[in-house]
């Protein structure tokens, strides 16, 4: 499962070995200035939708990029039974690759509060 580190300037997501294969990256860093909204989701599998490039094990996991044709472009690492976050981004400020991050994180509520605090202190 992905790990998220929050610094004073950005969010860094470190992907596990299997996730690296499907996301085609070991990590992603997004500036705090690019974060528009953070939402805790009980079932992050439902938050990922659209055409995809990645792993979709029905009802178990979604890992990769969703929304390739229509809708928000999402970087996803979501698993059944794990709470998660949907982080909406300003795509240009985030580097132009993604509109949203959808991630399973065991400490999703605490992480969301911390991100919101850091983002608020930068505005």
Coordinates of C-alpha atoms in Angstrom, one line a residue:
X1 CA 0.0 0.0 0.0
X2 CA 1.2 3.5 -0.8
X3 CA 2.7 5.7 1.9
X4 CA 2.1 9.5 2.0
X5 CA 4.6 11.9 3.5
X6 CA 3.5 15.5 4.1
X7 CA 6.1 18.2 4.3
X8 CA 5.8 22.0 4.6
X9 CA 5.9 22.3 0.8
X10 CA 4.2 19.2 -0.6
X11 CA 2.8 15.7 -0.5
X12 CA 5.0 12.8 -1.5
X13 CA 3.4 9.4 -2.3
X14 CA 5.7 6.4 -2.2
X15 CA 4.3 3.4 -4.1
X16 CA 4.9 -0.3 -3.1
X17 CA 6.6 -2.7 -5.6
X18 CA 3.3 -3.9 -7.2
X19 CA 2.0 -0.3 -7.4
X20 CA 5.2 0.9 -9.1
X21 CA 4.5 -1.6 -11.9
X22 CA 0.9 -0.3 -12.5
X23 CA 1.4 3.4 -11.8
X24 CA 4.7 3.3 -13.7
X25 CA 6.4 5.4 -11.0
X26 CA 8.1 4.9 -7.7
X27 CA 6.8 8.1 -6.2
X28 CA 5.0 11.3 -6.9
X29 CA 5.4 14.7 -5.3
X30 CA 2.7 17.3 -5.5
X31 CA 3.1 20.9 -4.2
X32 CA 0.7 21.9 -1.4
X33 CA -0.3 24.9 -3.6
X34 CA -1.8 22.4 -6.1
X35 CA -4.2 20.8 -3.5
X36 CA -7.7 22.0 -3.9
X37 CA -9.7 19.6 -1.8
X38 CA -9.2 16.5 0.4
X39 CA -12.0 14.1 1.0
X40 CA -12.0 11.0 3.2
X41 CA -13.7 8.1 1.4
X42 CA -14.7 4.9 3.0
X43 CA -14.5 2.9 -0.2
X44 CA -11.8 4.4 -2.5
X45 CA -12.5 1.7 -5.1
X46 CA -15.8 3.5 -5.9
X47 CA -14.0 6.8 -6.4
X48 CA -11.9 5.6 -9.4
X49 CA -13.8 5.5 -12.6
X50 CA -13.4 5.8 -16.4
X51 CA -11.1 4.4 -18.9
X52 CA -8.0 3.0 -17.3
X53 CA -4.4 2.0 -17.7
X54 CA -3.6 -0.3 -14.8
X55 CA -4.8 -3.2 -12.7
X56 CA -8.5 -3.7 -11.9
X57 CA -9.1 -6.8 -9.8
X58 CA -12.9 -6.5 -9.5
X59 CA -13.9 -5.6 -6.0
X60 CA -10.3 -6.1 -4.7
X61 CA -7.9 -3.4 -6.0
X62 CA -7.5 -0.7 -8.5
X63 CA -4.0 0.5 -9.3
X64 CA -2.9 2.8 -12.1
X65 CA -4.3 5.8 -14.0
X66 CA -8.1 6.2 -14.5
X67 CA -10.0 8.8 -16.6
X68 CA -7.9 8.5 -19.7
X69 CA -10.6 9.6 -22.1
X70 CA -13.3 11.5 -20.1
X71 CA -13.5 12.8 -16.6
X72 CA -10.8 13.7 -14.2
X73 CA -7.4 12.0 -14.7
X74 CA -6.8 10.0 -11.5
X75 CA -3.7 8.3 -10.1
X76 CA -5.1 5.4 -8.1
X77 CA -3.8 2.9 -5.5
X78 CA -7.0 1.7 -3.8
X79 CA -7.9 -1.6 -2.0
X80 CA -11.0 -3.3 -0.7
X81 CA -11.7 -2.8 3.0
X82 CA -9.2 0.1 3.4
X83 CA -10.3 3.7 3.9
X84 CA -8.8 6.3 1.6
X85 CA -8.4 9.8 0.4
X86 CA -9.5 11.6 -2.7
X87 CA -7.2 14.6 -3.2
X88 CA -8.4 17.0 -5.9
X89 CA -5.6 19.0 -7.5
X90 CA -5.1 22.0 -9.7
X91 CA -3.6 19.9 -12.6
X92 CA -1.3 22.7 -13.9
X93 CA 0.1 23.5 -10.5
X94 CA 0.6 19.7 -9.8
X95 CA 2.7 19.3 -12.9
X96 CA 0.1 18.6 -15.5
X97 CA -0.4 14.8 -15.1
X98 CA -3.3 14.4 -12.7
X99 CA -6.5 16.0 -11.5
X100 CA -7.0 13.7 -8.5
X101 CA -5.2 11.2 -6.3
X102 CA -7.3 8.3 -5.0
X103 CA -5.3 6.3 -2.4
X104 CA -6.0 3.8 0.3
X105 CA -4.4 4.9 3.6
X106 CA -4.9 3.3 7.0
X107 CA -4.7 6.7 8.7
X108 CA -6.9 8.5 6.1
X109 CA -8.8 10.8 8.5
X110 CA -5.6 11.9 10.3
X111 CA -3.8 12.4 7.0
X112 CA -6.7 14.5 5.6
X113 CA -6.6 16.8 8.7
X114 CA -2.8 17.2 8.4
X115 CA -3.0 18.0 4.7
X116 CA -5.8 20.6 5.3
X117 CA -3.8 22.2 8.0
X118 CA -0.6 22.5 5.9
X119 CA -2.6 23.8 2.9
X120 CA -4.4 26.4 5.0
X121 CA -1.0 27.6 6.4
X122 CA 0.2 28.2 2.8
X123 CA -2.8 30.3 1.7

